[in-house]
Tab-separated table of C-alpha atoms in Angstrom:
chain	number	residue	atom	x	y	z
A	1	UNK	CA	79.370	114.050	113.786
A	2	UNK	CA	75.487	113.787	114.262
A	3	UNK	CA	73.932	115.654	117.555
A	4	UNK	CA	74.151	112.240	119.232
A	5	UNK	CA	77.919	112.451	118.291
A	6	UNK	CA	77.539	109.362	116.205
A	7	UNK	CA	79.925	109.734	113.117
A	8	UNK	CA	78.990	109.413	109.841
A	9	UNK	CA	80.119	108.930	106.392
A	10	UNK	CA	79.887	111.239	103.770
A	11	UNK	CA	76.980	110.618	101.594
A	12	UNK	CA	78.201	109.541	97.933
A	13	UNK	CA	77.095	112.216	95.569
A	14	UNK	CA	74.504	110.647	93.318
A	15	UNK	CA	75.184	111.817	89.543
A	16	UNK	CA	72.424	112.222	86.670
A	17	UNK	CA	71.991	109.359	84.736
A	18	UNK	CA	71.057	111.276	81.827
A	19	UNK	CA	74.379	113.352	81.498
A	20	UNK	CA	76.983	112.717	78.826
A	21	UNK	CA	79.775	112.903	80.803
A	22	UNK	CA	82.009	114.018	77.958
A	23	UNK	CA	84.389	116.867	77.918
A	24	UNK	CA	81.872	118.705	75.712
A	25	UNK	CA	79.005	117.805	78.141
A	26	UNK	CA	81.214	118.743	81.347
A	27	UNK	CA	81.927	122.193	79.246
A	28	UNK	CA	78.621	123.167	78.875
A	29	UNK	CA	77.321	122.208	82.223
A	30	UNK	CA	80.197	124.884	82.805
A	31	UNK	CA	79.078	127.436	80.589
A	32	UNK	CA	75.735	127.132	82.044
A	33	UNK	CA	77.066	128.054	85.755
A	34	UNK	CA	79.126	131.254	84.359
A	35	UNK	CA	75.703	132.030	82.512
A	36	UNK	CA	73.891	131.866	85.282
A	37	UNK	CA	76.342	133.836	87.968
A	38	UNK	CA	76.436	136.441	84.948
A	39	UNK	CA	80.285	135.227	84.236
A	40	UNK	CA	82.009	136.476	81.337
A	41	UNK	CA	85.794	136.739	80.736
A	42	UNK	CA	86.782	134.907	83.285
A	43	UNK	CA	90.266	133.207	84.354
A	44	UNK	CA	89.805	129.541	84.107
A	45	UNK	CA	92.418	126.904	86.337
A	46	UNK	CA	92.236	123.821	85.566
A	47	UNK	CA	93.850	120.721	86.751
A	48	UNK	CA	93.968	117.172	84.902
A	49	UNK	CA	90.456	116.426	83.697
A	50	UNK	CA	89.487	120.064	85.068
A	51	UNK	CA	92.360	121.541	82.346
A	52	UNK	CA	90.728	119.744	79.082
A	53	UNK	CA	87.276	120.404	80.280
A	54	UNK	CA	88.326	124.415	80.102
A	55	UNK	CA	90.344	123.918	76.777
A	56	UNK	CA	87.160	122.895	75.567
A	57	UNK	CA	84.779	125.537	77.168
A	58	UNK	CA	87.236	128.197	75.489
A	59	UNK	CA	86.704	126.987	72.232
A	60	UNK	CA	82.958	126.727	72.330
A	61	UNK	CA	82.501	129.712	74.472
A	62	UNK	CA	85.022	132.007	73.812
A	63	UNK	CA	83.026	134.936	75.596
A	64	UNK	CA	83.151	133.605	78.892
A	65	UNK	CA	87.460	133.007	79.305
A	66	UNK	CA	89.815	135.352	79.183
A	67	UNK	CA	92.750	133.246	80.297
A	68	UNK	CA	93.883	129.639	80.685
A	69	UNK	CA	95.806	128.131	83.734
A	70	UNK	CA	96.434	124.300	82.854
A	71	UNK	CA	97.953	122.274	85.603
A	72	UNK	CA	98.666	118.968	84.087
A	73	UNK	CA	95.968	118.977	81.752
A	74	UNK	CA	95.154	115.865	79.650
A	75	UNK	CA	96.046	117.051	76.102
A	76	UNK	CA	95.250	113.881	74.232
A	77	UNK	CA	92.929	111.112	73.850
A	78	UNK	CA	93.658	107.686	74.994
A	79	UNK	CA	96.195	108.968	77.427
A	80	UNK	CA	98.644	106.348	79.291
A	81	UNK	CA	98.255	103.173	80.928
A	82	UNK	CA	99.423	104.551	84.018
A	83	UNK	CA	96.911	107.674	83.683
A	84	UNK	CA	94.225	107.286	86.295
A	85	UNK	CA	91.729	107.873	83.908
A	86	UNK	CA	92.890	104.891	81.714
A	87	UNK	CA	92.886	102.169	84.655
A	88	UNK	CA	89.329	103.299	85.309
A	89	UNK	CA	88.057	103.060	81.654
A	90	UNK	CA	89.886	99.850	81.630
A	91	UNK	CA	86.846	98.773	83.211
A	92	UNK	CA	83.405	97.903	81.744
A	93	UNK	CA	81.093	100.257	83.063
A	94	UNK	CA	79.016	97.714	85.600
A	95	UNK	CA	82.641	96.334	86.081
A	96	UNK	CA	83.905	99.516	87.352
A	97	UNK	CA	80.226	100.117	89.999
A	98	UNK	CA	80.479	96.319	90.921
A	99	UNK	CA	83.954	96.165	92.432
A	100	UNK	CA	86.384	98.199	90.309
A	101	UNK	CA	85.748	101.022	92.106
A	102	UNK	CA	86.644	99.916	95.449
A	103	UNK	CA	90.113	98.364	94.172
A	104	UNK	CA	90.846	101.410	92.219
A	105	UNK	CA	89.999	103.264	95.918
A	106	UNK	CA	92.697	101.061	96.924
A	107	UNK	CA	95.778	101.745	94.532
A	108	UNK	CA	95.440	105.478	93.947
A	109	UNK	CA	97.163	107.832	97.069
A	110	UNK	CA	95.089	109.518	99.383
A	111	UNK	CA	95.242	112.343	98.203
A	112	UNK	CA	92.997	111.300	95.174
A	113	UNK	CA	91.053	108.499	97.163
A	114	UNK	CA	89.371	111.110	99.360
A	115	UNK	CA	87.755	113.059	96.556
A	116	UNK	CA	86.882	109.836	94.414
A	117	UNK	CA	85.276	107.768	96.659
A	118	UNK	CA	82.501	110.751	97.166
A	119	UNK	CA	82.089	110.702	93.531
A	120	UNK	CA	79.435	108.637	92.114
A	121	UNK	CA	81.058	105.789	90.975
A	122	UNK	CA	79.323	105.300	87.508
A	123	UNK	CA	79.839	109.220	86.806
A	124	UNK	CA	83.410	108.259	87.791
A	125	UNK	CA	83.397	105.889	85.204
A	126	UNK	CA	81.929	107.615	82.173
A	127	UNK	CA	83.774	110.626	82.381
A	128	UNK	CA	87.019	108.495	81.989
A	129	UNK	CA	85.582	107.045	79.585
A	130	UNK	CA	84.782	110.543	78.232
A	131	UNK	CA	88.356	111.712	78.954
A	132	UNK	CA	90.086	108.645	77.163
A	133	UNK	CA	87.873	109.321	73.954
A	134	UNK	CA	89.115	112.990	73.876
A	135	UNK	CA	87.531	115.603	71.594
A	136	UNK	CA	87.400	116.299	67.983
A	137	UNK	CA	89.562	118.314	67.176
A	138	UNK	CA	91.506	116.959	70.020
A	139	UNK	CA	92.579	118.938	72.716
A	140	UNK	CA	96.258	119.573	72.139
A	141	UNK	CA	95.116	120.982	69.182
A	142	UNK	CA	92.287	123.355	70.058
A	143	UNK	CA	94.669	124.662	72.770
A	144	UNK	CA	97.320	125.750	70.254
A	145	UNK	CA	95.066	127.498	68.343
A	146	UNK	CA	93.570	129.626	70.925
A	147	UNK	CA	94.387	133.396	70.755
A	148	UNK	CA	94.051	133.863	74.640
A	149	UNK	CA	96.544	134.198	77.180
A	150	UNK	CA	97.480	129.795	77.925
A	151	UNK	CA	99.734	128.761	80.785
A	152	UNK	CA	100.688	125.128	80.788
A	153	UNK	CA	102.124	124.136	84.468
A	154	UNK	CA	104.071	120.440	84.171
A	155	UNK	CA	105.360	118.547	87.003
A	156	UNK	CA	109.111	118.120	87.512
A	157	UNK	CA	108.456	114.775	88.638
A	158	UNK	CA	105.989	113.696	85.721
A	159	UNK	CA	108.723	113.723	82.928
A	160	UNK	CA	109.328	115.772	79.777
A	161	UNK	CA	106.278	117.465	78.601
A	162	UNK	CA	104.781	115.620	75.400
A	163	UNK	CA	105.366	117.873	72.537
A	164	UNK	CA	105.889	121.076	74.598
A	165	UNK	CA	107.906	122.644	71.379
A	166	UNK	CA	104.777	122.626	69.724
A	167	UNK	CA	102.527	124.227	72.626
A	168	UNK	CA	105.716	127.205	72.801
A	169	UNK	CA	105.156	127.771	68.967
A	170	UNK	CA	102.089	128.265	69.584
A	171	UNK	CA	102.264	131.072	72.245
A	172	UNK	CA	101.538	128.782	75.400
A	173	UNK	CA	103.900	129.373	78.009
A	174	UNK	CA	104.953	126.318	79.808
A	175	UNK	CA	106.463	126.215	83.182
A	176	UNK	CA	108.205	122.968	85.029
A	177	UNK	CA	107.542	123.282	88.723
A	178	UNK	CA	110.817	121.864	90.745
A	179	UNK	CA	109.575	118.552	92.575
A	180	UNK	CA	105.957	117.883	91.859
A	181	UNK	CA	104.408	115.599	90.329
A	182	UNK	CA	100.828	115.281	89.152
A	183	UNK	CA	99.296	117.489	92.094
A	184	UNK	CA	101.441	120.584	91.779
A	185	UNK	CA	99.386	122.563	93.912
A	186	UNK	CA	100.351	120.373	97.021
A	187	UNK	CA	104.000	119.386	96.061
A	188	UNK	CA	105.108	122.738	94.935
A	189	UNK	CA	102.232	125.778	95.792
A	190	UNK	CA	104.696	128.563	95.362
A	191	UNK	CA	105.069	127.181	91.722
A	192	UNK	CA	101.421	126.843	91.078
A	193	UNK	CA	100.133	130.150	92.968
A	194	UNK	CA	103.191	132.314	90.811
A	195	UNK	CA	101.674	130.851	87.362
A	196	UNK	CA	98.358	131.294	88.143
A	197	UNK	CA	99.271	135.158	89.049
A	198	UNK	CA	100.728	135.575	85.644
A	199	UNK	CA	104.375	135.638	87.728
A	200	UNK	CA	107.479	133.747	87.671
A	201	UNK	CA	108.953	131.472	84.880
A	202	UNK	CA	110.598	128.052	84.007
């Protein structure tokens, strides 16, 4: 509300043009923040996107995480058509600005709509497109090979856990949370808040 008590809508976040928008590019915008707030060890949760973007920072910046919460994180490139991440890369880029956006806005719940349509919809678009192209090595990988402390929090809802044999071999402990889906931190907080305390099981 304004002083007049008009209401008003939230002003769309305008992104920099000149940013990659990759994981690698998200990671080091990361890296700078800890820098700058003198950050080092710290305990990283990530959800989705959020998850591979700190898989990544802890490979190139092993100094400033100590631990790993994943919730959900996107593992692979070129994750599935019913991914969000793929229905928005799925677009060309002017596509996506032009009109894709605002029927995207439409199909996802509104839980997700009322974060994305602040977001600057061609910084949206290129860090899908970032997201879907993955990292080299990719990010499954990296995260297996990490000698840190790795929670891996799936969804009940979301299915079996792609190649979660391979993520226990390697030391990552991976916990199902009864009933949620993709947003385990609404559907099932008790879950979420006893991994990322380092409490609790499968």
């Amino acid at each position: 509300m304004t002083e007049e008590g008009e209401h008003r809508e939230p002003a769309v976040l305008v992104r920099p043009e000149d940013f990659g928008y990759t994981l690698v590019d998200h990671a080091d915008a990361l890296a700078a923040a800890l820098d700058a707030a003198g950050v080092t060890g710290a305990e990283l949760v990530g959800h989705s996107m959020g998850g591979s973007v700190a898989i990544v920072l802890a490979r190139r910046r092993p100094d400033l995480v100590s631990r790993l919460v994943l919730t959900e994180a996107d593992l692979d490139a070129c994750p599935p058509v019913t991914a969000g991440s793929s229905g928005i890369a799925g677009y060309e880029e002017d596509d996506f600005v032009d009109g894709g956006h605002a029927r995207v806005l439409e199909r996802v719940g509104p839980l997700w709509a009322a974060t994305m349509r602040l977001a600057d919809p061609r910084a949206l678009h290129r860090s899908a497109v970032g997201l879907r192209k993955g990292t080299d090595p990719v990010m499954r990988t990296v995260l297996e090979g990490l000698t840190i402390e790795r929670v891996y929090v799936q969804g009940e809802r979301s299915g079996e856990l792609q190649g979660r044999e391979g993520l226990e071999a390697a030391g990552v402990r991976v916990v199902t949370a009864a009933g949620a889906g993709h947003n385990v931190m609404f559907d099932n907080p008790d879950a979420f808040v006893a991994a990322v305390a380092g409490s609790g099981g499968d």
